[in-house]
Amino acid sequence: MAKSTNPFRYFDSSPEVIRTVVMMYVKYPLSLRNVEDLLAKRGIDICHETMRLWLNRFRPMFAAEIRRKRVHRMRAFSHWRWNLDEVYAKINGEMYCLWRAVDEEGEVLDSFASKTPDKAAALTFMKKIMKRHGRVKAITTDGLRSCKAAMNELCNTAKQEVGRWANKRVENSHLPFRRRERAWVRFRQMRTLQKFSSVHAAFHNHFNQDRHLISRKTYKAQGSAALAEWKMLAEQGSPPLPPLPLAETS
């Protein structure tokens, strides 16, 4: 008899409740006790420690599946511009650097945590996003010297663009990350920072609909589609991804 691949087989609660707990925690800046209180008012009695177990088990799994599907769709098209920037987080009294990259539409491409913003960290981060998302026509960075050195190492100096206000898109994308960071009351390990930033980026890309740019009707339709796709995460026997079409070239 074949072994079941259902990730919910060891849990007594229904998959719908588990997905609801994970969605409430990652989509909104709530603590586990806040989620516990909200569910209790709706007649669902679950301890916050049980929710912590669910999050540790299913949050990386859901994020990996969302990232895999979005990267598969994005690689079918050529990228116009990437915006790279670094943001700093304090861990046990020491400042650590978190590299983040977004595309021309504000989609978070990837993140990478390092102890110092040097050339080696910038080079590792750029190689990581190029391996996952392919090539790009232009890369916008700030005036950090390590970015210029890494671009020179990759022979992409002609693609680099530096301007005073040119990197506002990625700087604005730091705001949701900062709000969730305050709800977490900072970090205690660099590994936790890396894990949190990667998972948060996947969920933010999935649920972010750019509400200020579209009509209410379109916003509700896209939100319903995102919620329907969320309910299908980690389903047993989910269909494989279709083959990629040819990428657009200029």
mmCIF file of C-alpha atoms in Angstrom:
data_model
loop_
_atom_site.group_PDB
_atom_site.id
_atom_site.type_symbol
_atom_site.label_atom_id
_atom_site.label_comp_id
_atom_site.label_asym_id
_atom_site.label_seq_id
_atom_site.Cartn_x
_atom_site.Cartn_y
_atom_site.Cartn_z
ATOM 1 C CA MET A 1 0.000 0.000 0.000
ATOM 2 C CA ALA A 2 1.412 3.375 -0.994
ATOM 3 C CA LYS A 3 2.219 5.812 1.798
ATOM 4 C CA SER A 4 -0.063 8.836 2.003
ATOM 5 C CA THR A 5 1.498 12.170 1.006
ATOM 6 C CA ASN A 6 -1.181 14.284 2.689
ATOM 7 C CA PRO A 7 0.689 16.753 4.994
ATOM 8 C CA PHE A 8 -2.364 17.042 7.275
ATOM 9 C CA ARG A 9 -2.602 13.315 8.056
ATOM 10 C CA TYR A 10 -1.003 13.592 11.516
ATOM 11 C CA PHE A 11 -3.267 16.428 12.720
ATOM 12 C CA ASP A 12 -6.755 16.094 14.199
ATOM 13 C CA SER A 13 -7.925 19.529 13.047
ATOM 14 C CA SER A 14 -9.289 20.059 9.566
ATOM 15 C CA PRO A 15 -7.044 21.508 6.821
ATOM 16 C CA GLU A 16 -9.411 24.482 6.520
ATOM 17 C CA VAL A 17 -8.784 25.510 10.135
ATOM 18 C CA ILE A 18 -5.013 25.102 9.756
ATOM 19 C CA ARG A 19 -4.973 27.203 6.570
ATOM 20 C CA THR A 20 -7.106 29.866 8.268
ATOM 21 C CA VAL A 21 -4.704 30.103 11.217
ATOM 22 C CA VAL A 22 -1.658 30.381 8.942
ATOM 23 C CA MET A 23 -3.353 32.978 6.725
ATOM 24 C CA MET A 24 -4.458 35.165 9.662
ATOM 25 C CA TYR A 25 -0.969 35.118 11.155
ATOM 26 C CA VAL A 26 1.004 35.818 7.974
ATOM 27 C CA LYS A 27 -1.405 38.218 6.258
ATOM 28 C CA TYR A 28 -2.095 40.526 9.215
ATOM 29 C CA PRO A 29 0.284 41.861 11.926
ATOM 30 C CA LEU A 30 -1.219 39.680 14.679
ATOM 31 C CA SER A 31 0.354 37.679 17.466
ATOM 32 C CA LEU A 32 -0.536 34.061 18.166
ATOM 33 C CA ARG A 33 -2.642 35.089 21.147
ATOM 34 C CA ASN A 34 -4.510 37.574 18.956
ATOM 35 C CA VAL A 35 -5.342 34.794 16.504
ATOM 36 C CA GLU A 36 -6.383 32.583 19.422
ATOM 37 C CA ASP A 37 -8.810 35.249 20.686
ATOM 38 C CA LEU A 38 -10.296 35.887 17.233
ATOM 39 C CA LEU A 39 -10.925 32.180 16.654
ATOM 40 C CA ALA A 40 -12.369 31.753 20.165
ATOM 41 C CA LYS A 41 -15.012 34.392 19.389
ATOM 42 C CA ARG A 42 -16.040 32.247 16.416
ATOM 43 C CA GLY A 43 -16.340 29.069 18.475
ATOM 44 C CA ILE A 44 -12.952 27.537 17.585
ATOM 45 C CA ASP A 45 -10.952 26.709 20.718
ATOM 46 C CA ILE A 46 -7.270 26.244 19.832
ATOM 47 C CA CYS A 47 -4.253 26.927 22.049
ATOM 48 C CA HIS A 48 -1.657 29.368 20.754
ATOM 49 C CA GLU A 49 1.068 26.738 21.271
ATOM 50 C CA THR A 50 -0.780 24.433 18.891
ATOM 51 C CA MET A 51 -0.846 27.283 16.379
ATOM 52 C CA ARG A 52 2.904 27.684 16.814
ATOM 53 C CA LEU A 53 3.362 24.017 15.915
ATOM 54 C CA TRP A 54 1.187 24.454 12.829
ATOM 55 C CA LEU A 55 3.086 27.545 11.730
ATOM 56 C CA ASN A 56 6.479 25.876 12.086
ATOM 57 C CA ARG A 57 5.218 22.942 10.045
ATOM 58 C CA PHE A 58 3.048 24.493 7.333
ATOM 59 C CA ARG A 59 4.246 28.083 6.893
ATOM 60 C CA PRO A 60 7.477 27.155 5.034
ATOM 61 C CA MET A 61 5.569 24.503 3.073
ATOM 62 C CA PHE A 62 2.900 26.939 1.872
ATOM 63 C CA ALA A 63 5.498 29.624 1.096
ATOM 64 C CA ALA A 64 7.600 27.207 -0.960
ATOM 65 C CA GLU A 65 4.587 26.120 -3.027
ATOM 66 C CA ILE A 66 3.493 29.726 -3.634
ATOM 67 C CA ARG A 67 7.035 30.720 -4.625
ATOM 68 C CA ARG A 68 7.406 27.744 -6.959
ATOM 69 C CA LYS A 69 4.212 28.572 -8.848
ATOM 70 C CA ARG A 70 4.929 32.305 -9.108
ATOM 71 C CA VAL A 71 8.528 31.810 -10.257
ATOM 72 C CA HIS A 72 7.298 29.306 -12.835
ATOM 73 C CA ARG A 73 4.891 31.890 -14.260
ATOM 74 C CA MET A 74 7.360 34.793 -14.074
ATOM 75 C CA ARG A 75 10.117 32.966 -15.940
ATOM 76 C CA ALA A 76 7.880 32.859 -19.007
ATOM 77 C CA PHE A 77 8.464 36.599 -19.540
ATOM 78 C CA SER A 78 11.548 38.764 -19.731
ATOM 79 C CA HIS A 79 12.214 41.118 -16.818
ATOM 80 C CA TRP A 80 12.499 44.838 -17.425
ATOM 81 C CA ARG A 81 13.940 46.196 -14.176
ATOM 82 C CA TRP A 82 15.011 44.974 -10.761
ATOM 83 C CA ASN A 83 15.386 47.233 -7.726
ATOM 84 C CA LEU A 84 17.932 46.130 -5.112
ATOM 85 C CA ASP A 85 18.328 47.618 -1.655
ATOM 86 C CA GLU A 86 19.539 46.697 1.815
ATOM 87 C CA VAL A 87 17.667 47.116 5.086
ATOM 88 C CA TYR A 88 19.134 46.704 8.566
ATOM 89 C CA ALA A 89 17.757 44.739 11.507
ATOM 90 C CA LYS A 90 19.077 44.566 15.055
ATOM 91 C CA ILE A 91 19.706 41.085 16.474
ATOM 92 C CA ASN A 92 20.955 40.802 20.068
ATOM 93 C CA GLY A 93 22.314 44.341 19.955
ATOM 94 C CA GLU A 94 24.150 43.898 16.629
ATOM 95 C CA MET A 95 23.113 45.264 13.244
ATOM 96 C CA TYR A 96 22.608 42.757 10.412
ATOM 97 C CA CYS A 97 21.953 43.453 6.749
ATOM 98 C CA LEU A 98 18.993 42.079 4.798
ATOM 99 C CA TRP A 99 19.228 42.369 1.013
ATOM 100 C CA ARG A 100 15.894 42.614 -0.809
ATOM 101 C CA ALA A 101 14.973 42.824 -4.494
ATOM 102 C CA VAL A 102 11.700 43.697 -6.228
ATOM 103 C CA ASP A 103 10.735 43.909 -9.891
ATOM 104 C CA GLU A 104 9.170 46.802 -11.777
ATOM 105 C CA GLU A 105 5.698 45.940 -10.394
ATOM 106 C CA GLY A 106 6.741 45.674 -6.756
ATOM 107 C CA GLU A 107 6.869 41.859 -6.689
ATOM 108 C CA VAL A 108 9.386 40.746 -4.063
ATOM 109 C CA LEU A 109 11.882 38.545 -5.890
ATOM 110 C CA ASP A 110 14.108 37.332 -3.076
ATOM 111 C CA SER A 111 15.887 38.266 0.147
ATOM 112 C CA PHE A 112 19.231 37.386 1.699
ATOM 113 C CA ALA A 113 20.511 38.022 5.237
ATOM 114 C CA SER A 114 24.188 38.739 5.902
ATOM 115 C CA LYS A 115 26.280 40.066 8.745
ATOM 116 C CA THR A 116 27.885 42.872 6.706
ATOM 117 C CA PRO A 117 26.878 44.640 3.460
ATOM 118 C CA ASP A 118 30.138 43.807 1.707
ATOM 119 C CA LYS A 119 30.940 42.735 -1.844
ATOM 120 C CA ALA A 120 30.747 38.999 -1.066
ATOM 121 C CA ALA A 121 27.209 39.310 0.335
ATOM 122 C CA ALA A 122 26.033 41.446 -2.594
ATOM 123 C CA LEU A 123 27.575 39.010 -5.094
ATOM 124 C CA THR A 124 25.931 36.011 -3.413
ATOM 125 C CA PHE A 125 22.551 37.727 -3.430
ATOM 126 C CA MET A 126 22.760 38.758 -7.089
ATOM 127 C CA LYS A 127 23.795 35.273 -8.176
ATOM 128 C CA LYS A 128 20.891 33.851 -6.182
ATOM 129 C CA ILE A 129 18.200 35.952 -7.852
ATOM 130 C CA MET A 130 19.725 35.516 -11.325
ATOM 131 C CA LYS A 131 19.740 31.764 -10.905
ATOM 132 C CA ARG A 132 16.078 31.759 -9.864
ATOM 133 C CA HIS A 133 14.612 34.478 -12.113
ATOM 134 C CA GLY A 134 16.988 34.657 -15.081
ATOM 135 C CA ARG A 135 18.369 37.823 -16.659
ATOM 136 C CA VAL A 136 17.114 41.404 -16.542
ATOM 137 C CA LYS A 137 17.536 44.481 -18.727
ATOM 138 C CA ALA A 138 18.319 46.993 -15.924
ATOM 139 C CA ILE A 139 19.198 46.794 -12.216
ATOM 140 C CA THR A 140 18.602 49.842 -9.999
ATOM 141 C CA THR A 141 20.655 50.087 -6.804
ATOM 142 C CA ASP A 142 21.652 52.749 -4.312
ATOM 143 C CA GLY A 143 25.122 54.254 -4.060
ATOM 144 C CA LEU A 144 26.574 51.402 -1.993
ATOM 145 C CA ARG A 145 30.055 50.549 -3.251
ATOM 146 C CA SER A 146 29.642 46.820 -2.688
ATOM 147 C CA CYS A 147 26.771 46.763 -5.229
ATOM 148 C CA LYS A 148 28.973 48.381 -7.856
ATOM 149 C CA ALA A 149 31.801 45.947 -7.119
ATOM 150 C CA ALA A 150 29.455 42.959 -7.379
ATOM 151 C CA MET A 151 27.990 44.247 -10.659
ATOM 152 C CA ASN A 152 31.513 44.669 -12.013
ATOM 153 C CA GLU A 153 32.322 41.095 -10.989
ATOM 154 C CA LEU A 154 29.264 39.848 -12.920
ATOM 155 C CA CYS A 155 30.086 42.061 -15.944
ATOM 156 C CA ASN A 156 26.739 43.837 -15.553
ATOM 157 C CA THR A 157 28.036 47.354 -14.973
ATOM 158 C CA ALA A 158 26.230 48.643 -18.074
ATOM 159 C CA LYS A 159 22.897 47.470 -16.623
ATOM 160 C CA GLN A 160 23.313 49.250 -13.279
ATOM 161 C CA GLU A 161 21.335 52.442 -12.671
ATOM 162 C CA VAL A 162 21.911 54.670 -9.640
ATOM 163 C CA GLY A 163 19.759 57.690 -8.833
ATOM 164 C CA ARG A 164 18.606 59.703 -5.864
ATOM 165 C CA TRP A 165 14.931 58.768 -6.208
ATOM 166 C CA ALA A 166 15.288 55.783 -8.543
ATOM 167 C CA ASN A 167 15.077 53.138 -5.795
ATOM 168 C CA LYS A 168 11.841 54.275 -4.152
ATOM 169 C CA ARG A 169 9.937 51.170 -5.213
ATOM 170 C CA VAL A 170 12.063 48.764 -3.191
ATOM 171 C CA GLU A 171 12.284 51.211 -0.282
ATOM 172 C CA ASN A 172 8.491 51.344 -0.116
ATOM 173 C CA SER A 173 8.387 47.539 -0.145
ATOM 174 C CA HIS A 174 10.266 47.582 3.181
ATOM 175 C CA LEU A 175 7.176 48.983 4.962
ATOM 176 C CA PRO A 176 5.134 45.716 5.198
ATOM 177 C CA PHE A 177 8.276 43.923 6.350
ATOM 178 C CA ARG A 178 8.868 46.539 9.065
ATOM 179 C CA ARG A 179 5.262 46.319 10.290
ATOM 180 C CA ARG A 180 5.517 42.544 10.667
ATOM 181 C CA GLU A 181 8.923 42.891 12.313
ATOM 182 C CA ARG A 182 7.445 45.134 15.022
ATOM 183 C CA ALA A 183 4.709 42.577 15.659
ATOM 184 C CA TRP A 184 7.408 39.922 16.093
ATOM 185 C CA VAL A 185 9.273 42.144 18.602
ATOM 186 C CA ARG A 186 12.543 41.885 16.629
ATOM 187 C CA PHE A 187 14.623 38.785 15.881
ATOM 188 C CA ARG A 188 17.059 36.718 17.925
ATOM 189 C CA GLN A 189 19.036 34.882 15.214
ATOM 190 C CA MET A 190 20.130 35.675 11.671
ATOM 191 C CA ARG A 191 18.647 32.345 10.571
ATOM 192 C CA THR A 192 15.266 33.486 11.895
ATOM 193 C CA LEU A 193 15.587 36.753 9.967
ATOM 194 C CA GLN A 194 16.333 34.888 6.728
ATOM 195 C CA LYS A 195 13.468 32.434 7.223
ATOM 196 C CA PHE A 196 10.990 35.156 8.134
ATOM 197 C CA SER A 197 11.900 37.435 5.214
ATOM 198 C CA SER A 198 11.605 34.631 2.642
ATOM 199 C CA VAL A 199 8.271 33.377 3.967
ATOM 200 C CA HIS A 200 6.831 36.879 4.399
ATOM 201 C CA ALA A 201 7.796 37.826 0.828
ATOM 202 C CA ALA A 202 5.985 34.788 -0.627
ATOM 203 C CA PHE A 203 2.764 35.497 1.259
ATOM 204 C CA HIS A 204 2.930 39.232 0.556
ATOM 205 C CA ASN A 205 3.230 38.572 -3.181
ATOM 206 C CA HIS A 206 0.273 36.213 -3.041
ATOM 207 C CA PHE A 207 -2.175 38.474 -1.180
ATOM 208 C CA ASN A 208 -1.007 41.932 -2.288
ATOM 209 C CA GLN A 209 -3.436 43.238 -4.914
ATOM 210 C CA ASP A 210 -2.342 46.918 -5.251
ATOM 211 C CA ARG A 211 -5.698 48.123 -4.002
ATOM 212 C CA HIS A 212 -4.949 51.778 -4.696
ATOM 213 C CA LEU A 213 -4.425 51.129 -8.423
ATOM 214 C CA ILE A 214 -7.535 49.094 -9.324
ATOM 215 C CA SER A 215 -11.295 49.364 -8.947
ATOM 216 C CA ARG A 216 -13.194 47.733 -6.119
ATOM 217 C CA LYS A 217 -14.738 45.168 -8.478
ATOM 218 C CA THR A 218 -11.343 44.105 -9.797
ATOM 219 C CA TYR A 219 -9.901 44.074 -6.296
ATOM 220 C CA LYS A 220 -12.630 41.742 -5.028
ATOM 221 C CA ALA A 221 -12.237 39.429 -8.026
ATOM 222 C CA GLN A 222 -8.459 39.184 -7.578
ATOM 223 C CA GLY A 223 -8.838 38.705 -3.825
ATOM 224 C CA SER A 224 -11.302 35.854 -4.371
ATOM 225 C CA ALA A 225 -8.908 34.227 -6.847
ATOM 226 C CA ALA A 226 -5.998 34.514 -4.385
ATOM 227 C CA LEU A 227 -8.138 33.015 -1.603
ATOM 228 C CA ALA A 228 -9.266 30.151 -3.832
ATOM 229 C CA GLU A 229 -5.652 29.394 -4.737
ATOM 230 C CA TRP A 230 -4.723 29.554 -1.045
ATOM 231 C CA LYS A 231 -7.362 26.916 -0.204
ATOM 232 C CA MET A 232 -5.758 24.561 -2.723
ATOM 233 C CA LEU A 233 -2.299 24.701 -1.124
ATOM 234 C CA ALA A 234 -0.782 21.374 -0.089
ATOM 235 C CA GLU A 235 -3.716 19.476 -1.564
ATOM 236 C CA GLN A 236 -3.025 15.810 -2.092
ATOM 237 C CA GLY A 237 -2.643 14.964 -5.749
ATOM 238 C CA SER A 238 -2.425 18.546 -7.010
ATOM 239 C CA PRO A 239 -1.842 18.724 -10.790
ATOM 240 C CA PRO A 240 1.717 19.369 -12.024
ATOM 241 C CA LEU A 241 2.713 22.712 -13.468
ATOM 242 C CA PRO A 242 2.237 23.138 -17.238
ATOM 243 C CA PRO A 243 5.329 23.573 -19.442
ATOM 244 C CA LEU A 244 6.718 27.062 -19.793
ATOM 245 C CA PRO A 245 6.023 29.022 -23.002
ATOM 246 C CA LEU A 246 8.872 30.700 -24.824
ATOM 247 C CA ALA A 247 10.089 33.856 -23.113
ATOM 248 C CA GLU A 248 9.549 37.197 -24.782
ATOM 249 C CA THR A 249 12.689 38.717 -26.257
ATOM 250 C CA SER A 250 13.388 42.237 -27.353
#
